[in-house]
Short mmCIF file of C-alpha atoms in Angstrom, two decimals:
data_model
loop_
_atom_site.label_atom_id
_atom_site.label_comp_id
_atom_site.label_asym_id
_atom_site.label_seq_id
_atom_site.Cartn_x
_atom_site.Cartn_y
_atom_site.Cartn_z
CA UNK A 1 74.77 -138.95 111.12
CA UNK A 2 75.43 -140.80 107.83
CA UNK A 3 73.55 -140.41 104.57
CA UNK A 4 74.19 -142.55 101.47
CA UNK A 5 72.34 -141.97 98.21
CA UNK A 6 72.66 -143.93 94.95
CA UNK A 7 76.17 -145.15 95.80
CA UNK A 8 77.86 -146.97 92.91
CA UNK A 9 81.32 -148.51 92.56
CA UNK A 10 82.76 -150.89 89.98
CA UNK A 11 86.14 -152.54 89.55
CA UNK A 12 86.48 -153.07 85.82
CA UNK A 13 83.54 -155.27 84.80
CA UNK A 14 82.73 -156.24 88.41
CA UNK A 15 79.98 -154.18 90.06
CA UNK A 16 80.68 -153.82 93.79
CA UNK A 17 77.91 -151.34 94.63
CA UNK A 18 74.89 -150.87 92.38
CA UNK A 19 73.18 -147.72 93.66
CA UNK A 20 72.63 -148.38 97.38
CA UNK A 21 70.77 -145.98 99.69
CA UNK A 22 70.63 -145.88 103.49
CA UNK A 23 70.73 -143.47 106.43
CA UNK A 24 72.22 -144.01 109.89
CA UNK A 25 70.87 -142.01 112.80
CA UNK A 26 73.09 -140.43 115.46
CA UNK A 27 73.71 -142.92 118.27
CA UNK A 28 72.70 -145.94 116.19
CA UNK A 29 74.58 -149.21 115.67
CA UNK A 30 74.06 -150.13 112.02
CA UNK A 31 75.36 -153.40 110.56
CA UNK A 32 76.14 -154.31 106.97
CA UNK A 33 75.75 -158.02 106.43
CA UNK A 34 76.78 -159.99 103.36
CA UNK A 35 79.04 -162.68 101.90
CA UNK A 36 82.61 -161.97 100.88
CA UNK A 37 82.68 -159.68 97.86
CA UNK A 38 79.24 -158.23 98.58
CA UNK A 39 80.60 -154.68 98.81
CA UNK A 40 80.81 -154.18 102.59
CA UNK A 41 84.47 -153.13 102.72
CA UNK A 42 84.07 -150.95 99.63
CA UNK A 43 81.22 -149.14 101.37
CA UNK A 44 83.31 -148.48 104.48
CA UNK A 45 86.28 -147.28 102.42
CA UNK A 46 84.05 -144.85 100.53
CA UNK A 47 82.41 -143.58 103.72
CA UNK A 48 85.82 -142.98 105.29
CA UNK A 49 87.19 -141.19 102.22
CA UNK A 50 89.67 -143.91 101.25
CA UNK A 51 87.94 -144.83 97.99
CA UNK A 52 86.27 -142.64 95.38
CA UNK A 53 82.83 -143.86 94.23
CA UNK A 54 81.75 -143.86 90.59
CA UNK A 55 78.48 -142.16 91.50
CA UNK A 56 76.48 -141.19 94.55
CA UNK A 57 76.25 -138.76 97.44
CA UNK A 58 77.87 -139.60 100.78
CA UNK A 59 77.51 -137.30 103.77
CA UNK A 60 78.59 -137.60 107.40
CA UNK A 61 77.27 -135.10 109.93
CA UNK A 62 75.66 -133.31 106.97
CA UNK A 63 78.98 -132.76 105.20
CA UNK A 64 80.29 -134.26 101.99
CA UNK A 65 82.89 -136.89 102.84
CA UNK A 66 85.36 -135.83 100.18
CA UNK A 67 85.17 -132.05 100.31
CA UNK A 68 85.11 -131.96 104.13
CA UNK A 69 87.92 -134.40 104.92
CA UNK A 70 89.77 -132.05 107.26
CA UNK A 71 86.62 -131.50 109.31
CA UNK A 72 85.51 -135.13 109.37
CA UNK A 73 88.81 -136.99 109.80
CA UNK A 74 89.27 -136.21 113.54
CA UNK A 75 85.61 -137.04 114.16
CA UNK A 76 85.77 -140.53 112.63
CA UNK A 77 87.35 -143.69 113.99
CA UNK A 78 88.22 -146.57 111.67
CA UNK A 79 89.14 -150.14 112.58
CA UNK A 80 90.17 -151.88 109.33
CA UNK A 81 89.85 -155.59 108.70
CA UNK A 82 93.55 -155.92 107.87
CA UNK A 83 96.28 -155.42 110.47
CA UNK A 84 98.24 -152.25 109.69
CA UNK A 85 100.06 -151.84 113.00
CA UNK A 86 103.84 -151.28 113.18
CA UNK A 87 105.01 -154.77 114.09
CA UNK A 88 108.43 -153.79 115.48
CA UNK A 89 107.09 -151.11 117.79
CA UNK A 90 105.54 -151.76 121.18
CA UNK A 91 101.84 -151.32 121.77
CA UNK A 92 102.60 -148.08 123.62
CA UNK A 93 104.65 -146.61 120.78
CA UNK A 94 102.07 -147.63 118.17
CA UNK A 95 99.37 -145.84 120.11
CA UNK A 96 101.57 -142.85 120.98
CA UNK A 97 102.21 -142.29 117.29
CA UNK A 98 98.48 -142.22 116.63
CA UNK A 99 97.85 -139.93 119.61
CA UNK A 100 100.34 -137.42 118.22
CA UNK A 101 98.82 -137.71 114.74
CA UNK A 102 95.33 -136.92 116.00
CA UNK A 103 96.34 -134.76 118.97
CA UNK A 104 94.69 -137.22 121.34
CA UNK A 105 95.27 -137.43 125.08
CA UNK A 106 97.96 -140.01 125.97
CA UNK A 107 95.86 -141.03 128.99
CA UNK A 108 93.31 -142.53 126.63
CA UNK A 109 95.79 -145.30 125.79
CA UNK A 110 95.65 -146.87 129.23
CA UNK A 111 91.91 -146.22 129.59
CA UNK A 112 90.98 -148.15 126.48
CA UNK A 113 93.68 -150.82 126.85
CA UNK A 114 92.30 -151.61 130.28
CA UNK A 115 88.77 -151.73 128.85
CA UNK A 116 89.78 -154.53 126.45
CA UNK A 117 92.06 -156.35 128.90
CA UNK A 118 95.32 -155.39 127.18
CA UNK A 119 96.93 -152.96 129.62
CA UNK A 120 99.51 -155.54 130.73
CA UNK A 121 100.77 -155.77 127.13
CA UNK A 122 101.41 -152.05 126.71
CA UNK A 123 105.19 -152.49 126.40
CA UNK A 124 105.05 -155.68 124.32
CA UNK A 125 106.22 -155.47 120.69
CA UNK A 126 103.22 -155.91 118.40
CA UNK A 127 104.92 -158.75 116.50
CA UNK A 128 104.73 -160.88 119.67
CA UNK A 129 100.97 -160.51 120.02
CA UNK A 130 98.39 -163.00 118.80
CA UNK A 131 96.02 -162.09 115.98
CA UNK A 132 93.21 -161.56 118.47
CA UNK A 133 95.35 -159.25 120.59
CA UNK A 134 96.23 -157.21 117.52
CA UNK A 135 92.51 -156.87 116.79
CA UNK A 136 92.06 -155.32 120.22
CA UNK A 137 94.91 -152.88 119.64
CA UNK A 138 93.34 -151.83 116.33
CA UNK A 139 90.09 -151.12 118.14
CA UNK A 140 91.83 -149.14 120.88
CA UNK A 141 93.69 -147.12 118.25
CA UNK A 142 90.41 -146.23 116.53
CA UNK A 143 89.04 -144.86 119.83
CA UNK A 144 92.00 -142.83 121.12
CA UNK A 145 90.80 -139.51 119.70
CA UNK A 146 87.24 -140.19 120.95
CA UNK A 147 85.45 -140.03 117.58
CA UNK A 148 81.76 -139.32 117.05
CA UNK A 149 81.29 -142.08 114.48
CA UNK A 150 83.13 -145.41 114.42
CA UNK A 151 83.60 -147.77 111.45
CA UNK A 152 84.34 -151.39 112.36
CA UNK A 153 85.27 -153.98 109.72
CA UNK A 154 85.14 -157.46 111.31
CA UNK A 155 86.11 -156.18 114.80
CA UNK A 156 86.16 -159.53 116.62
CA UNK A 157 87.71 -161.70 113.92
CA UNK A 158 90.16 -164.08 115.57
CA UNK A 159 88.98 -163.38 119.12
CA UNK A 160 87.89 -166.05 121.59
CA UNK A 161 84.33 -165.73 123.00
CA UNK A 162 85.44 -164.08 126.26
CA UNK A 163 87.54 -161.47 124.46
CA UNK A 164 84.76 -160.83 121.95
CA UNK A 165 82.32 -160.33 124.83
CA UNK A 166 84.62 -157.69 126.37
CA UNK A 167 84.68 -155.85 123.03
CA UNK A 168 80.88 -156.01 122.84
CA UNK A 169 80.51 -154.55 126.33
CA UNK A 170 82.84 -151.68 125.46
CA UNK A 171 80.98 -150.94 122.22
CA UNK A 172 77.63 -151.02 124.00
CA UNK A 173 78.93 -148.63 126.66
CA UNK A 174 80.30 -146.22 124.05
CA UNK A 175 77.07 -146.43 122.09
CA UNK A 176 75.07 -145.58 125.22
CA UNK A 177 77.28 -142.48 125.52
CA UNK A 178 76.25 -141.43 122.00
CA UNK A 179 78.81 -143.03 119.66
CA UNK A 180 77.42 -143.92 116.22
CA UNK A 181 78.77 -147.24 114.91
CA UNK A 182 78.77 -148.85 111.46
CA UNK A 183 79.71 -152.51 111.73
CA UNK A 184 80.47 -155.33 109.31
CA UNK A 185 80.78 -158.84 110.67
CA UNK A 186 80.33 -162.51 109.88
CA UNK A 187 79.47 -163.22 113.53
CA UNK A 188 75.68 -163.46 113.57
CA UNK A 189 75.45 -163.47 117.38
CA UNK A 190 77.52 -160.28 117.44
CA UNK A 191 75.32 -158.58 114.84
CA UNK A 192 72.14 -159.71 116.60
CA UNK A 193 73.35 -158.48 119.99
CA UNK A 194 74.69 -155.10 118.94
CA UNK A 195 72.63 -153.86 116.01
CA UNK A 196 69.77 -151.38 116.04
CA UNK A 197 69.29 -152.08 112.32
CA UNK A 198 70.79 -154.44 109.76
CA UNK A 199 71.20 -154.09 106.00
CA UNK A 200 71.67 -157.24 103.91
CA UNK A 201 74.07 -156.46 101.06
CA UNK A 202 74.04 -158.84 98.10
CA UNK A 203 75.39 -158.43 94.56
CA UNK A 204 75.96 -154.74 95.19
CA UNK A 205 72.38 -154.03 96.34
CA UNK A 206 70.60 -153.88 99.68
CA UNK A 207 68.17 -156.81 99.78
CA UNK A 208 66.60 -156.01 103.17
CA UNK A 209 66.98 -153.40 105.91
CA UNK A 210 65.29 -153.53 109.32
CA UNK A 211 65.70 -154.12 113.05
CA UNK A 212 67.01 -157.69 113.68
CA UNK A 213 63.92 -158.67 115.68
CA UNK A 214 61.60 -157.34 112.96
CA UNK A 215 63.53 -159.26 110.31
CA UNK A 216 63.18 -162.50 112.27
CA UNK A 217 59.49 -161.99 113.04
CA UNK A 218 58.73 -161.13 109.41
CA UNK A 219 60.32 -164.40 108.29
CA UNK A 220 58.93 -166.57 111.08
CA UNK A 221 56.38 -169.26 110.26
CA UNK A 222 54.42 -169.06 113.51
CA UNK A 223 56.00 -172.22 114.90
CA UNK A 224 56.93 -172.89 118.54
CA UNK A 225 59.03 -175.60 120.15
CA UNK A 226 57.43 -177.03 123.26
CA UNK A 227 59.15 -179.29 125.81
CA UNK A 228 56.58 -181.37 127.68
CA UNK A 229 57.05 -183.88 130.50
CA UNK A 230 54.77 -186.85 129.81
CA UNK A 231 54.91 -189.96 132.01
CA UNK A 232 58.18 -188.67 133.45
CA UNK A 233 59.86 -188.31 130.06
CA UNK A 234 60.64 -185.01 128.30
CA UNK A 235 59.20 -184.84 124.81
CA UNK A 236 59.87 -182.07 122.29
CA UNK A 237 57.05 -180.97 120.02
CA UNK A 238 56.88 -178.34 117.26
CA UNK A 239 53.50 -176.68 116.89
CA UNK A 240 51.70 -173.98 114.92
CA UNK A 241 50.98 -171.41 117.63
CA UNK A 242 48.05 -170.00 115.65
CA UNK A 243 46.11 -173.25 115.65
CA UNK A 244 43.26 -173.89 118.13
CA UNK A 245 44.68 -177.29 119.09
CA UNK A 246 48.07 -175.78 120.03
CA UNK A 247 46.47 -173.26 122.38
CA UNK A 248 44.35 -175.98 123.98
CA UNK A 249 47.27 -178.39 124.38
CA UNK A 250 49.58 -175.76 125.87
CA UNK A 251 46.87 -174.61 128.28
CA UNK A 252 46.23 -178.18 129.39
CA UNK A 253 49.93 -178.94 129.89
CA UNK A 254 50.31 -175.79 131.99
CA UNK A 255 47.38 -176.80 134.21
CA UNK A 256 48.79 -180.32 134.58
CA UNK A 257 52.26 -179.01 135.39
CA UNK A 258 53.79 -180.82 132.43
CA UNK A 259 55.08 -177.82 130.43
CA UNK A 260 58.87 -177.64 130.86
CA UNK A 261 59.62 -174.89 128.29
CA UNK A 262 58.27 -173.12 125.24
CA UNK A 263 60.04 -170.88 122.77
CA UNK A 264 59.34 -169.45 119.36
CA UNK A 265 61.17 -170.63 116.25
CA UNK A 266 62.23 -167.46 114.47
CA UNK A 267 64.91 -168.09 111.84
CA UNK A 268 68.47 -166.95 112.47
CA UNK A 269 69.89 -163.95 110.63
CA UNK A 270 72.02 -166.31 108.54
CA UNK A 271 68.92 -168.31 107.55
CA UNK A 272 67.09 -165.11 106.65
CA UNK A 273 69.97 -164.01 104.47
CA UNK A 274 69.94 -167.32 102.59
CA UNK A 275 66.16 -167.02 102.19
CA UNK A 276 66.41 -163.47 100.80
CA UNK A 277 69.45 -163.83 98.56
CA UNK A 278 69.97 -167.52 97.95
CA UNK A 279 73.58 -167.11 99.11
CA UNK A 280 75.24 -168.24 102.32
CA UNK A 281 77.17 -165.88 104.57
CA UNK A 282 80.89 -166.72 104.41
#
């Protein structure tokens, strides 16, 4: 669905993208992860035709992004990080304007507003909505014309956990129906839950690219946390699962009915990023 080859972009002396390469398959959720200034937003703006790269080849659905804008524009949905809604208009009129622009069905407004729990606010002026509510309207707007590929830049920024969960369920449903999604986010739980693959972007380059589970397993140290009930008290122990003594102890505790829980100690995505790049996600 998306092909990026040797993509470069600089702003004066600052290198934003230093020759990155990646492909996104149809129906995949692909996440770009990185600290502020890593080049995530620049990548999305180039992929959506808003920014001209210095070098590189960018194709969506096998077509060059810049020479095939008229073909690709109605097939792409974009939710920007910044709010660019018309504050004085109601939610309905904001979305109607977009429907007319993209020749989308007006009925899609209520369908997607209901999906994100915002149908009751359809006649509310945008300026009266909270930041999180505006985020939901931006997402709905990006879906009205039912695109084939969706670009999301920090989609749940400012949302409470319940609202973010409703967004995640909608995105998962749309993805199951075949929608391809490119996501940037600072929410590690969101990235872990949604992503088929993750690319770590650092200093304009991709430092790692893999499935989130594979990334965590590849950086795990073979440790497990074990919760054992001994003499009526719960005790937590960290063990090397590959050692003979760990296997013997765990087997014995199971037979004695003392094992309360056991779970592996893979690092979080944020910890992996720090390990790979030496930088924290911000």
